[in-house]
Amino acid sequence: MNDQSGVRNTRLFPHALDIAKGRVDMTHGGGGRAMAQLVSEVFGSAFDNEYLAQGNDMAVMPPANGRLVMSTDGYVISPLFFPGGDIGSLAVHGTINDVAMSGATPLYLSASFIIEEGLPLADLRQIVVSMADASRAAGVPIVTGDTKVVERGKADGVFISTAGVGVLADGVEIGGDRIREGDAILVSGSIGDHGIAILSKRENLDFETTIESDSAPLHRMIRAMVDAEPEIHCLRDPTRGGLAATLNELANQSGVGLVLREEALPIKSAVRGACELLGIDPLGVANEGKLLAFCPREKADAVLRIMRSAEFGADAAIIGHVVADPLRLVRLETSFGSERVVEWLNGEQLPRIC
């Protein structure tokens, strides 16, 4: 994004963009005056910060004290707007969380937009403003980016890719290969909210209670957890595929078995009812503002207190424990006293969920 000031240059752009009625067209991605105006008046005005204002094709940031952590993700969600958020805020929260799950402090984001010809400028502005608001609330600025426009039918409105950079303090070692037998398994709150919120909007389903996405930045909660209890072994956000996919992935990565207690799983009654109605397992439904934590059992109560005292962690719970298991199975102890294996999903219950 060149010309990042966000202030309209009346010599270059004598007429302001018609945000209310205008639409993105191919000239907005052609590299000329129309593209410069779109970048300046939509992106530059919303994302404005000292690094973006450098106006180059890259951003130069000060040196960081610690190990660098980087993550990148793409967002292709449908619909673009949903209860509790939109593709813009989701693209910020998702990448911040991916960086933070290492125990790192997220510092900067980049953003790349692939916009479909014909997208209303009002929709694009709403997405960009939402993204800017989420970035500022999290304290993680968007410092560089790119914009492309493709023909109608090629992008379903807009696709966004974000990359995040953070810094990890020496001595912090958190990863999926560090889970150990005897560890407690914690989740930071109710599961399945995001996936059911998307599905209800997509399929025009009405429930007695509005189900909203849980999309949220979790880096401040993680900072408090890691500062207080550095023996946390693993953190992971159960996004696509929900708890089922994430826990199976971690069991295989660490070579252990995981046992969950059904009665301990925090699931909102509206989400549980929607899953029963639709024949969906809530363990396989995506989340965008929850984390799983693994720590020694003797540390679990302290970690739980920290999670519950943090924003976005009020409904945190201890949901299971880690066992030795050469088969690396994830098992669920049901409320009826039986046990079932929590399998990997075959295919995807809810496509285009993030």
Tab-separated table of N, CA, C and O in Angstrom, residues 51 54 58-64 108 143-144 165:
chain	number	residue	atom	x	y	z
A	51	TYR	N	4.408	3.338	11.190
A	51	TYR	CA	5.131	2.434	10.292
A	51	TYR	C	4.483	2.423	8.909
A	51	TYR	O	5.167	2.462	7.883
A	54	GLN	N	5.285	5.327	6.579
A	54	GLN	CA	6.550	5.386	5.852
A	54	GLN	C	6.310	5.384	4.339
A	54	GLN	O	7.128	5.890	3.577
A	58	MET	N	7.352	-1.887	2.105
A	58	MET	CA	7.694	-2.664	3.289
A	58	MET	C	7.661	-1.715	4.470
A	58	MET	O	7.542	-0.510	4.305
A	59	ALA	N	7.738	-2.263	5.685
A	59	ALA	CA	7.808	-1.411	6.874
A	59	ALA	C	9.097	-1.711	7.621
A	59	ALA	O	9.504	-2.874	7.726
A	60	VAL	N	9.749	-0.677	8.109
A	60	VAL	CA	10.971	-0.824	8.895
A	60	VAL	C	10.614	-0.583	10.352
A	60	VAL	O	10.125	0.482	10.718
A	61	MET	N	10.840	-1.638	11.173
A	61	MET	CA	10.492	-1.554	12.589
A	61	MET	C	11.752	-1.603	13.442
A	61	MET	O	12.797	-2.050	12.989
A	62	PRO	N	11.665	-1.152	14.695
A	62	PRO	CA	12.835	-1.191	15.580
A	62	PRO	C	13.182	-2.626	15.963
A	62	PRO	O	12.340	-3.525	15.870
A	63	PRO	N	14.411	-2.877	16.397
A	63	PRO	CA	14.804	-4.234	16.784
A	63	PRO	C	14.003	-4.725	17.983
A	63	PRO	O	13.595	-3.932	18.840
A	64	ALA	N	13.782	-6.044	18.019
A	64	ALA	CA	13.034	-6.661	19.114
A	64	ALA	C	13.995	-7.377	20.046
A	64	ALA	O	14.998	-7.946	19.607
A	108	TYR	N	3.388	-6.891	15.359
A	108	TYR	CA	2.990	-6.259	14.109
A	108	TYR	C	2.219	-7.238	13.229
A	108	TYR	O	2.400	-8.452	13.316
A	143	VAL	N	1.125	-2.823	9.702
A	143	VAL	CA	2.213	-1.933	9.301
A	143	VAL	C	2.516	-1.970	7.809
A	143	VAL	O	3.229	-1.097	7.305
A	144	THR	N	1.999	-2.950	7.092
A	144	THR	CA	2.225	-3.025	5.652
A	144	THR	C	1.177	-3.937	5.039
A	144	THR	O	0.501	-4.681	5.751
A	165	VAL	N	4.014	-10.906	13.383
A	165	VAL	CA	5.357	-11.047	13.943
A	165	VAL	C	5.277	-10.733	15.428
A	165	VAL	O	4.622	-9.760	15.839
